[in-house]
CSV table of C-alpha atoms and ligand atoms in Angstrom, one decimal:
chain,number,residue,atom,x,y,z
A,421,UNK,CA,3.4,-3.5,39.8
A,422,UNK,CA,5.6,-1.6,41.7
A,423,UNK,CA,5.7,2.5,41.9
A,424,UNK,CA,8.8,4.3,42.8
A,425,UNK,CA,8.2,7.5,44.7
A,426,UNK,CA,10.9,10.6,44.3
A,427,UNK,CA,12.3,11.4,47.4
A,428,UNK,CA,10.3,14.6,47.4
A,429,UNK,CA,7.3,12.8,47.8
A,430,UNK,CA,5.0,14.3,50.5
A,431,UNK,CA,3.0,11.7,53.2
A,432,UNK,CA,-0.5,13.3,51.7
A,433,UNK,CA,0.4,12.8,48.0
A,434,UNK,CA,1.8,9.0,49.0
A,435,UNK,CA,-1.8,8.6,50.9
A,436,UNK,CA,-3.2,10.0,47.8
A,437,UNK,CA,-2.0,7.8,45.7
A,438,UNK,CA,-2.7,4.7,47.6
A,439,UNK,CA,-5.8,6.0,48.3
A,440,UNK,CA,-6.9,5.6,44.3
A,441,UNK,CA,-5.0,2.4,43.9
A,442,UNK,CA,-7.0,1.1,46.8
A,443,UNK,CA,-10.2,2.6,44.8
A,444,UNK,CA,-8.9,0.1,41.9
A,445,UNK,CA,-9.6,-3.0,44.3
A,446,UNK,CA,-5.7,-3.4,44.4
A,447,UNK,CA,-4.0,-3.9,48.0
A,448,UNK,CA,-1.0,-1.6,48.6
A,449,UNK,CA,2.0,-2.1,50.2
A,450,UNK,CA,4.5,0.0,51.6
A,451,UNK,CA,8.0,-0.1,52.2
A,452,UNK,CA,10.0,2.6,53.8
A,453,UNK,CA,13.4,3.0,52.8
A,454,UNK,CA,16.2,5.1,54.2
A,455,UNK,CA,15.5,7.2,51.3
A,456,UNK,CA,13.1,5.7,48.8
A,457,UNK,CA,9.6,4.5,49.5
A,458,UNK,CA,8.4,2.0,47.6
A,459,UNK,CA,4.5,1.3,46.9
A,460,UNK,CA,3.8,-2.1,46.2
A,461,UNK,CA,0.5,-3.1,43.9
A,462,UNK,CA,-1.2,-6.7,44.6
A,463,UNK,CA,-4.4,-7.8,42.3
A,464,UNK,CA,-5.2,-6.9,38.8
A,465,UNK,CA,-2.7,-3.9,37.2
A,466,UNK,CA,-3.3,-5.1,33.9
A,467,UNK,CA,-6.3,-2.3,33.3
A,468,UNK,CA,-3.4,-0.1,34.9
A,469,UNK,CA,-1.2,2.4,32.7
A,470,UNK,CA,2.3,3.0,33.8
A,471,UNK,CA,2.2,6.1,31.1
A,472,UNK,CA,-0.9,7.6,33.0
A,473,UNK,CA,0.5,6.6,36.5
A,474,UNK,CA,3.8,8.0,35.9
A,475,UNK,CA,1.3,11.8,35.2
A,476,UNK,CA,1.8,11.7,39.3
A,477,UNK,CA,4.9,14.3,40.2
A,478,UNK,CA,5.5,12.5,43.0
A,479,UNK,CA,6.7,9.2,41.2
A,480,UNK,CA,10.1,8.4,40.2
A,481,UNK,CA,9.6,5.1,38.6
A,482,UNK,CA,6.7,2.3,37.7
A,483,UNK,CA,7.9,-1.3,37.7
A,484,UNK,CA,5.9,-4.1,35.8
A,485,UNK,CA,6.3,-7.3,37.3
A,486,UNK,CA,3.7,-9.7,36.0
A,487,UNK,CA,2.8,-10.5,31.8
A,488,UNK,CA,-0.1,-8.8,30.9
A,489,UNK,CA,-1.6,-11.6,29.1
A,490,UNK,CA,-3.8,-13.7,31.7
A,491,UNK,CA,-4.8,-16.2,29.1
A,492,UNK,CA,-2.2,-16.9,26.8
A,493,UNK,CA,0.2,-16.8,29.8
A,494,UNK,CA,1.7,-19.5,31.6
A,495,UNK,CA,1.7,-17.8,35.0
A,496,UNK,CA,-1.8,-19.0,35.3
A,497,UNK,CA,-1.9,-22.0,33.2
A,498,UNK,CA,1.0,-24.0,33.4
A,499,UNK,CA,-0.2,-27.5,31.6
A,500,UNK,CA,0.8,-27.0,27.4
A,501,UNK,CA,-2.6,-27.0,26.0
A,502,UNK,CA,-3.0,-29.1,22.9
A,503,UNK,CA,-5.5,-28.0,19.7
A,504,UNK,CA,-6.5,-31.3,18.5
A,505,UNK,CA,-8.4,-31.6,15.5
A,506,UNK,CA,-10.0,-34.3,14.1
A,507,UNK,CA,-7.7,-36.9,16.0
A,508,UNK,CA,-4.5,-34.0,15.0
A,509,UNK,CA,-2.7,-33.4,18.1
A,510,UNK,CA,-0.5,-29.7,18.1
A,511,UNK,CA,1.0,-29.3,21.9
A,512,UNK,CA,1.4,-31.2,25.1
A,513,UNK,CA,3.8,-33.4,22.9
A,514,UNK,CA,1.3,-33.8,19.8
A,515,UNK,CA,2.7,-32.5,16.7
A,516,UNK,CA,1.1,-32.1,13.4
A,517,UNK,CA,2.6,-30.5,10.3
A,518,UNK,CA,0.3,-28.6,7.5
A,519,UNK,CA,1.1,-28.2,4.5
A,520,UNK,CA,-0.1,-27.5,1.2
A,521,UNK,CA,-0.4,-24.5,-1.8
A,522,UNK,CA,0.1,-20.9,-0.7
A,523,UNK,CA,-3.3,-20.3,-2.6
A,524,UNK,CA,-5.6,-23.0,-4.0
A,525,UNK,CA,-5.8,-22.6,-8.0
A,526,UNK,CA,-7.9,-25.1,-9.6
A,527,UNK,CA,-9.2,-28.2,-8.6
A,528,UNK,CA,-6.8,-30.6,-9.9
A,529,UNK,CA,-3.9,-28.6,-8.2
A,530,UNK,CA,-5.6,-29.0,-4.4
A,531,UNK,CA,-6.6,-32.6,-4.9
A,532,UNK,CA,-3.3,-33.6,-6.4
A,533,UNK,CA,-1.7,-31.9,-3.9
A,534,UNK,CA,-3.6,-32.7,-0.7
A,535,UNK,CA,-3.2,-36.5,-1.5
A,536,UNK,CA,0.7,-36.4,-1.7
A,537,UNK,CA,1.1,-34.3,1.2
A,538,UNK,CA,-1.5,-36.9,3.0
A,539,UNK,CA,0.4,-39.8,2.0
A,540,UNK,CA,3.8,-38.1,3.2
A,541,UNK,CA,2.5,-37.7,6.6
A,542,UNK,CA,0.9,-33.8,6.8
A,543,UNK,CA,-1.8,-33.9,9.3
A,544,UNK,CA,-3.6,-30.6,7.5
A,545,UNK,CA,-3.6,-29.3,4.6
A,546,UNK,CA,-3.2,-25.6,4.3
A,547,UNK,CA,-4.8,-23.6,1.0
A,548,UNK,CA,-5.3,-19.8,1.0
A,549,UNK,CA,-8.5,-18.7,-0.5
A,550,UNK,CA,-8.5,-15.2,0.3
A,551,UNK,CA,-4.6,-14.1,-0.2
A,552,UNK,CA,-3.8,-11.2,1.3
A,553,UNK,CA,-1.2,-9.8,-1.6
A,554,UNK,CA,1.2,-6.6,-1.4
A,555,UNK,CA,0.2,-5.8,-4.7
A,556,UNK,CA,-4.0,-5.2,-5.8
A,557,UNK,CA,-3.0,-6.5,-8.8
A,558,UNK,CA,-1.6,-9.7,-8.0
A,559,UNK,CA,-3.8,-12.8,-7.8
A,560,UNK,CA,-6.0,-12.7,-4.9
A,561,UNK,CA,-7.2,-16.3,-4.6
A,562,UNK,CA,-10.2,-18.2,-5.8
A,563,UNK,CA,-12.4,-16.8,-2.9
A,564,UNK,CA,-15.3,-18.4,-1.8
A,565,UNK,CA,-14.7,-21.0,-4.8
A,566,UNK,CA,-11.8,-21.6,-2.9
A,567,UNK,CA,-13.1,-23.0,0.2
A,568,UNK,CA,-15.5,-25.3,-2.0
A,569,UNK,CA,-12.2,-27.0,-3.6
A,570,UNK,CA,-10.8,-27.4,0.0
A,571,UNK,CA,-13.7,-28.7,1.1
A,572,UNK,CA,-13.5,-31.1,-1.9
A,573,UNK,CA,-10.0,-31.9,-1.3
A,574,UNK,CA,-10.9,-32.7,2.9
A,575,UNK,CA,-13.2,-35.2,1.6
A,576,UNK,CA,-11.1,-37.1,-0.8
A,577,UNK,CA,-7.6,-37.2,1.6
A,578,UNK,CA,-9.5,-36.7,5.4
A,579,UNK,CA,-7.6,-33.7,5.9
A,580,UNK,CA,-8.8,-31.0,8.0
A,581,UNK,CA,-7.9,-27.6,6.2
A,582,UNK,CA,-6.7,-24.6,7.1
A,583,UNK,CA,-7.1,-21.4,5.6
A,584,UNK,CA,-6.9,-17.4,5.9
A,585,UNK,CA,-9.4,-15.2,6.8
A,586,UNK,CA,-9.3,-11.6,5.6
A,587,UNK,CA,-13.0,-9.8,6.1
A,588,UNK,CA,-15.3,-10.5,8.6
A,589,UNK,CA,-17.9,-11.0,6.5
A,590,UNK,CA,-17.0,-14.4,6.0
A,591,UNK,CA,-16.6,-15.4,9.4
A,592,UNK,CA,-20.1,-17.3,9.2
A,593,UNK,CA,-18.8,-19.2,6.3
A,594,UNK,CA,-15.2,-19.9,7.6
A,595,UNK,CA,-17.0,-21.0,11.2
A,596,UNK,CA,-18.7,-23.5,8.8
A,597,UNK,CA,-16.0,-24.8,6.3
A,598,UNK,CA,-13.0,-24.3,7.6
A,599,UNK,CA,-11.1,-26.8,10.5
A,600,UNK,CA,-8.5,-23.9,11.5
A,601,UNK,CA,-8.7,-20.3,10.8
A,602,UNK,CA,-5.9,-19.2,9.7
A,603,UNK,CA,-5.2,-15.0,10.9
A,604,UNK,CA,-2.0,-13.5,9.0
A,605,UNK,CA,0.5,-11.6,9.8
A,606,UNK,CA,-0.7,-8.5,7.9
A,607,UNK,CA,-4.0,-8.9,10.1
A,608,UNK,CA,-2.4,-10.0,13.5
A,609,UNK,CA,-3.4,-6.6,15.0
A,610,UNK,CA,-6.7,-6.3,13.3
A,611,UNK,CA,-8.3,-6.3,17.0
A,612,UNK,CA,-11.6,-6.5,15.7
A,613,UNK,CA,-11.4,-9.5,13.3
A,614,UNK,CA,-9.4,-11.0,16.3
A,615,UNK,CA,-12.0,-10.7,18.8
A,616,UNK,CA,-14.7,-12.0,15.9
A,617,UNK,CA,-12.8,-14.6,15.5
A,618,UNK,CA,-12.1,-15.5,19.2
A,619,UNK,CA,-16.2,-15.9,19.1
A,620,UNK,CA,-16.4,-18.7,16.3
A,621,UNK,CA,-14.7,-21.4,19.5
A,622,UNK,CA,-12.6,-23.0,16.8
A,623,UNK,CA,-8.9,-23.0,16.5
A,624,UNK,CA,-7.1,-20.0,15.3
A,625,UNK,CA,-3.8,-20.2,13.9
A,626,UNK,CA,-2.2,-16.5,14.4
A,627,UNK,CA,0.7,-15.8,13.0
A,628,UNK,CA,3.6,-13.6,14.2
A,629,UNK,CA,3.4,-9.8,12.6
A,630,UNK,CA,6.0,-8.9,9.5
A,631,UNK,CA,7.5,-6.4,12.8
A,632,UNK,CA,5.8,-7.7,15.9
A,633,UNK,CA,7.6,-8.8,19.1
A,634,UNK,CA,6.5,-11.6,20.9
A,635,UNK,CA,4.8,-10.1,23.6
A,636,UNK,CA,2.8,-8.2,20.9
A,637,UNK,CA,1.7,-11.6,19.8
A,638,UNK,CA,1.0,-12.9,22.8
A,639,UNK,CA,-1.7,-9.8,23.6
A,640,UNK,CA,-2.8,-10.5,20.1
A,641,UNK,CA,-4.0,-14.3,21.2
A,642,UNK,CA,-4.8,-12.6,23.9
A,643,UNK,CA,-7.7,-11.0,22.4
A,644,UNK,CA,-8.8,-14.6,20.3
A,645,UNK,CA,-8.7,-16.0,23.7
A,646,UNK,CA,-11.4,-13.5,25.8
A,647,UNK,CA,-13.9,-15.5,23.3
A,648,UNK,CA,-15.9,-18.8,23.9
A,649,UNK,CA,-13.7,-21.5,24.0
A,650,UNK,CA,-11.5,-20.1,21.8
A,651,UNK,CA,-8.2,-22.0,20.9
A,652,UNK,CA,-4.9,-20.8,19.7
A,653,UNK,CA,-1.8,-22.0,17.4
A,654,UNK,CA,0.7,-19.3,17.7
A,655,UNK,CA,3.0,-19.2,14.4
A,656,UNK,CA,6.6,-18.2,14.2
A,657,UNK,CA,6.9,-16.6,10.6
A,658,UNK,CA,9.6,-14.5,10.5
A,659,UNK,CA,10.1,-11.0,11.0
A,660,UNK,CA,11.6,-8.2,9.1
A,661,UNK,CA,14.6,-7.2,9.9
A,662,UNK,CA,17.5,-5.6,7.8
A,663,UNK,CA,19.0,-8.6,6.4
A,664,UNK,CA,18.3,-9.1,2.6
A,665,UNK,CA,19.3,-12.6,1.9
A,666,UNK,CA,16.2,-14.0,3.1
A,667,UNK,CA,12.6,-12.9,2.1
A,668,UNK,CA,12.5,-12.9,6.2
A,669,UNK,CA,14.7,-13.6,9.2
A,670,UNK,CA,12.8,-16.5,11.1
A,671,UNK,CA,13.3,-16.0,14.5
A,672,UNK,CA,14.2,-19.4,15.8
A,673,UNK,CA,14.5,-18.3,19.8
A,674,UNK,CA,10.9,-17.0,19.5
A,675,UNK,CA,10.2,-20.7,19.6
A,676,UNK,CA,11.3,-21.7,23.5
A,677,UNK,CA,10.4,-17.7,24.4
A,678,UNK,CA,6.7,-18.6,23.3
A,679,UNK,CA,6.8,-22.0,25.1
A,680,UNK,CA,8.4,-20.3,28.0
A,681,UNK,CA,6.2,-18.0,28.2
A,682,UNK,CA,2.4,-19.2,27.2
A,683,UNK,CA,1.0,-22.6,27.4
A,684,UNK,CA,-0.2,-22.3,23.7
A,685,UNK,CA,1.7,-24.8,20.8
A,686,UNK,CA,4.1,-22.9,18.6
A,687,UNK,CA,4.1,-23.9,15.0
A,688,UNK,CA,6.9,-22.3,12.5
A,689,UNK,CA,6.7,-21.1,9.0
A,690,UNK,CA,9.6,-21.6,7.5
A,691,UNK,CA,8.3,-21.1,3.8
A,692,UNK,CA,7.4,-17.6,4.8
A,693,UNK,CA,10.1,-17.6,7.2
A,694,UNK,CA,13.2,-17.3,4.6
A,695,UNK,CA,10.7,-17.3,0.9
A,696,UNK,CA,13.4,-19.9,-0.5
A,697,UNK,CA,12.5,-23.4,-1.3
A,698,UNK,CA,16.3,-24.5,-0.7
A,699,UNK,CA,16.3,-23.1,3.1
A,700,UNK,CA,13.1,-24.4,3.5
A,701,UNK,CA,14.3,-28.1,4.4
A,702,UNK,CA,17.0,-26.9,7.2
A,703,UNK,CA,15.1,-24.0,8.5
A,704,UNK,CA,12.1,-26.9,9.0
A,705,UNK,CA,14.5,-29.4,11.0
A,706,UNK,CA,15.8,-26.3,13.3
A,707,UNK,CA,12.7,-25.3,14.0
A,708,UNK,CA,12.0,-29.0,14.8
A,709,UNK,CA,14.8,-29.2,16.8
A,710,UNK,CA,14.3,-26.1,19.0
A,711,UNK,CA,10.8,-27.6,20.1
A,712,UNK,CA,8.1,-26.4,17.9
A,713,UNK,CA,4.8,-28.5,18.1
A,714,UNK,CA,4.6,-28.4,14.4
A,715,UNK,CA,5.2,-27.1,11.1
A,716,UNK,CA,3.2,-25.1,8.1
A,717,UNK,CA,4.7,-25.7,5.0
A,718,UNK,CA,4.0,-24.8,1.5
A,719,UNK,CA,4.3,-27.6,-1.0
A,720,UNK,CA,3.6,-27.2,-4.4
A,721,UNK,CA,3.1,-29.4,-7.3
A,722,UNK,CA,4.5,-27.1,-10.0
A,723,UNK,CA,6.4,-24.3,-8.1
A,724,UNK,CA,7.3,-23.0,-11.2
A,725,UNK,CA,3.7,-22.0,-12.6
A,726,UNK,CA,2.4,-21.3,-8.9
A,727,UNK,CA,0.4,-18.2,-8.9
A,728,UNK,CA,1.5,-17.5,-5.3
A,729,UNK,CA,4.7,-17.8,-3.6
A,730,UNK,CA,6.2,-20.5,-6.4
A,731,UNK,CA,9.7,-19.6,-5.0
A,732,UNK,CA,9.0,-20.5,-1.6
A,733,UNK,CA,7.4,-23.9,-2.0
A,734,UNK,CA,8.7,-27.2,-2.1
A,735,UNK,CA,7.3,-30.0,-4.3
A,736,UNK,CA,5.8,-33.1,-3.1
A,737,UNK,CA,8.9,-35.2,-3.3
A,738,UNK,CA,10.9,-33.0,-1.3
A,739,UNK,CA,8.3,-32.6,1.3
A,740,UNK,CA,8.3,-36.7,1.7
A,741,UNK,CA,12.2,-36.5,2.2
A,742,UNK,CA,11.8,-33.6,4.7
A,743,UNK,CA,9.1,-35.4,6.7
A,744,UNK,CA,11.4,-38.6,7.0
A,745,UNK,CA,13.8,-36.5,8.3
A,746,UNK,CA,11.6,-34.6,10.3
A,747,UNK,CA,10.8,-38.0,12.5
A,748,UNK,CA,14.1,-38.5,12.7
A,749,UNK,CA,14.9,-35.2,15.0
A,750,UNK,CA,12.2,-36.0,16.8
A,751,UNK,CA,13.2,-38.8,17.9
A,752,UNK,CA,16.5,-37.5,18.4
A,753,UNK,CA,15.0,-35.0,20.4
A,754,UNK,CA,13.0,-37.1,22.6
A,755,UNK,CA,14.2,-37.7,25.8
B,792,PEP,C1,0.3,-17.5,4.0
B,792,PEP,O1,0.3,-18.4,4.9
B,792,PEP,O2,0.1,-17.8,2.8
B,792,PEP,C2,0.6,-16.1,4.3
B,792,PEP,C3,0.1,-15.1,3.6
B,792,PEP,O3,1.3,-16.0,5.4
B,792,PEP,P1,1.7,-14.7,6.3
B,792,PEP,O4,0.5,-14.1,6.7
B,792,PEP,O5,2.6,-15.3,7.3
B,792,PEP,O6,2.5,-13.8,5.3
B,793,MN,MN1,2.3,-17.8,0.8
């Protein structure tokens, strides 16, 4: 970090001020302008506020220099790390694609389901139990019953399975059941469920806030990461912005931002991403093609009677055509 002083600055408020940053176990450096002075911060700013340093009369300006997320950052941790889950391999050139109903409905529906998407080459299958919907009367997923049927449906396909959690009072149950805990977008700022979560040391899948920036979802996997061997699949899943055509815009650049800046795989939504079945194949291949380690995808094996998010899902025979085409940019891609 680098502070600014105003020209007015007196010697004793300069020593002042280096006198509490020194206090802070931070080494300050300074360099003397014709006119400015410049105070320059080495060792750990992140507990430092620029809003509460800049308080100080005597400082013109506070300049960050360094992310403030140590864990999900690259700075310190420049190998990809890969999530790999039950021989599934998301990062450090493993990708994996999920897929699967926006909720689970019945058992027929998941198990029908989970075997074409396995025989199509998903890796996971994906099945909200607990759906966080807009409206309290909409259907808000089987529940607990729910995980029992994905359960079911890992056993019969091999699938791991992935899945939403909403209240921490399940978080014993999903630590249990459940191969990747799945945090939403509604909930990626819920900073206590995050930090729950980050205890469980199983994969998280976070996805991007409806209107976070990047960096916000980077300090949210931030959090998940301060706990025990805590792993993290960070999701691209569009954001609102004030287009209308789409359900969202998916932000395609967030894709090499992420990888530039965090060592954690990026996986894209493009079901939630544009909420049209028909931009769900293209929007899948770009993302593809601009480097994501993977894909969630909702498939669906009556899109028409779905009880969540019918319009957005594809149907099994699509999602075999989009994964042949999917190995095909990757090979494309691969230098
Ligand atoms: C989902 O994956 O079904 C879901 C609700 O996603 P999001 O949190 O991205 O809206
Ligand atoms: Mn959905």
């Amino acid at each position: 970090m680098i502070l600014i002083m105003k020209p007015s600055a007196t010697r004793e408020e300069i020593t002042e001020i280096a006198g509490q940053m020194e206090s802070l176990g931070l080494a300050v450096h300074e360099i003397k302008g014709e006119n400015t002075f410049v105070m320059g911060l080495v060792g750990d700013t992140s507990v430092l506020s620029a809003e509460a340093i800049m308080r100080n009369e005597c400082i013109d300006r506070v300049l960050k220099v360094q992310e403030p997320y140590k864990l999900a950052g690259r700075r310190f941790h420049s190998e990809d790390s890969v999530v790999e889950v039950m021989g599934h391999r998301l990062g450090g050139g493993g990708f994996a694609v999920m897929a699967g109903p926006c909720s689970v409905e019945s058992e027929d529906q998941i198990l029908s389901i989970a075997k074409d998407v396995k025989a199509a080459g998903a890796g996971f299958l994906r099945g909200g139990a607990f759906k966080p919907r807009s409206s309290p009367y909409a259907f808000q997923g089987l529940g607990l019953d729910g995980l029992e049927l994905l359960k079911a449906a890992r056993k019969e396909t091999g699938l791991p399975i992935v899945s939403e959690i909403m209240d921490p009072q399940y978080l014993g149950v999903f630590a249990e059941d459940v191969d990747v805990i799945q945090i939403g977008a509604r909930n990626m700022q819920n900073f206590s469920l995050l930090r729950e979560v980050g205890q469980l040391g199983k994969p998280v899948l976070l996805k991007r806030g409806l209107s976070n920036t990047i960096d916000e979802l980077l300090m949210a996997a931030e959090y998940v990461l301060a706990g025990d061997k805590s792993q993290v699949i960070l999701c691209e899943r569009g954001i609102r912005t004030f287009e209308t055509a789409t359900r969202n815009t998916l932000d395609l650049s967030a894709i090499p931002v992420l990888k530039q800046r965090s060592h954690l795989p990026v996986i894209v939504d493009p079901s939630h991403g544009t909420g049209y079945w028909n931009l769900v194949f293209p929007m899948a291949l770009a993302a593809v093609a601009a480097g994501a380690d993977g894909l969630i995808i909702e498939v669906h094996n009556r899109p028409d009677k779905a009880l969540c998010d019918g319009q957005q899902s594809i149907t099994p025979a699509l999602f075999g055509k989009l994964m042949e085409r999917i190995a095909l940019v990757r090979e494309a891609i691969q230098q």
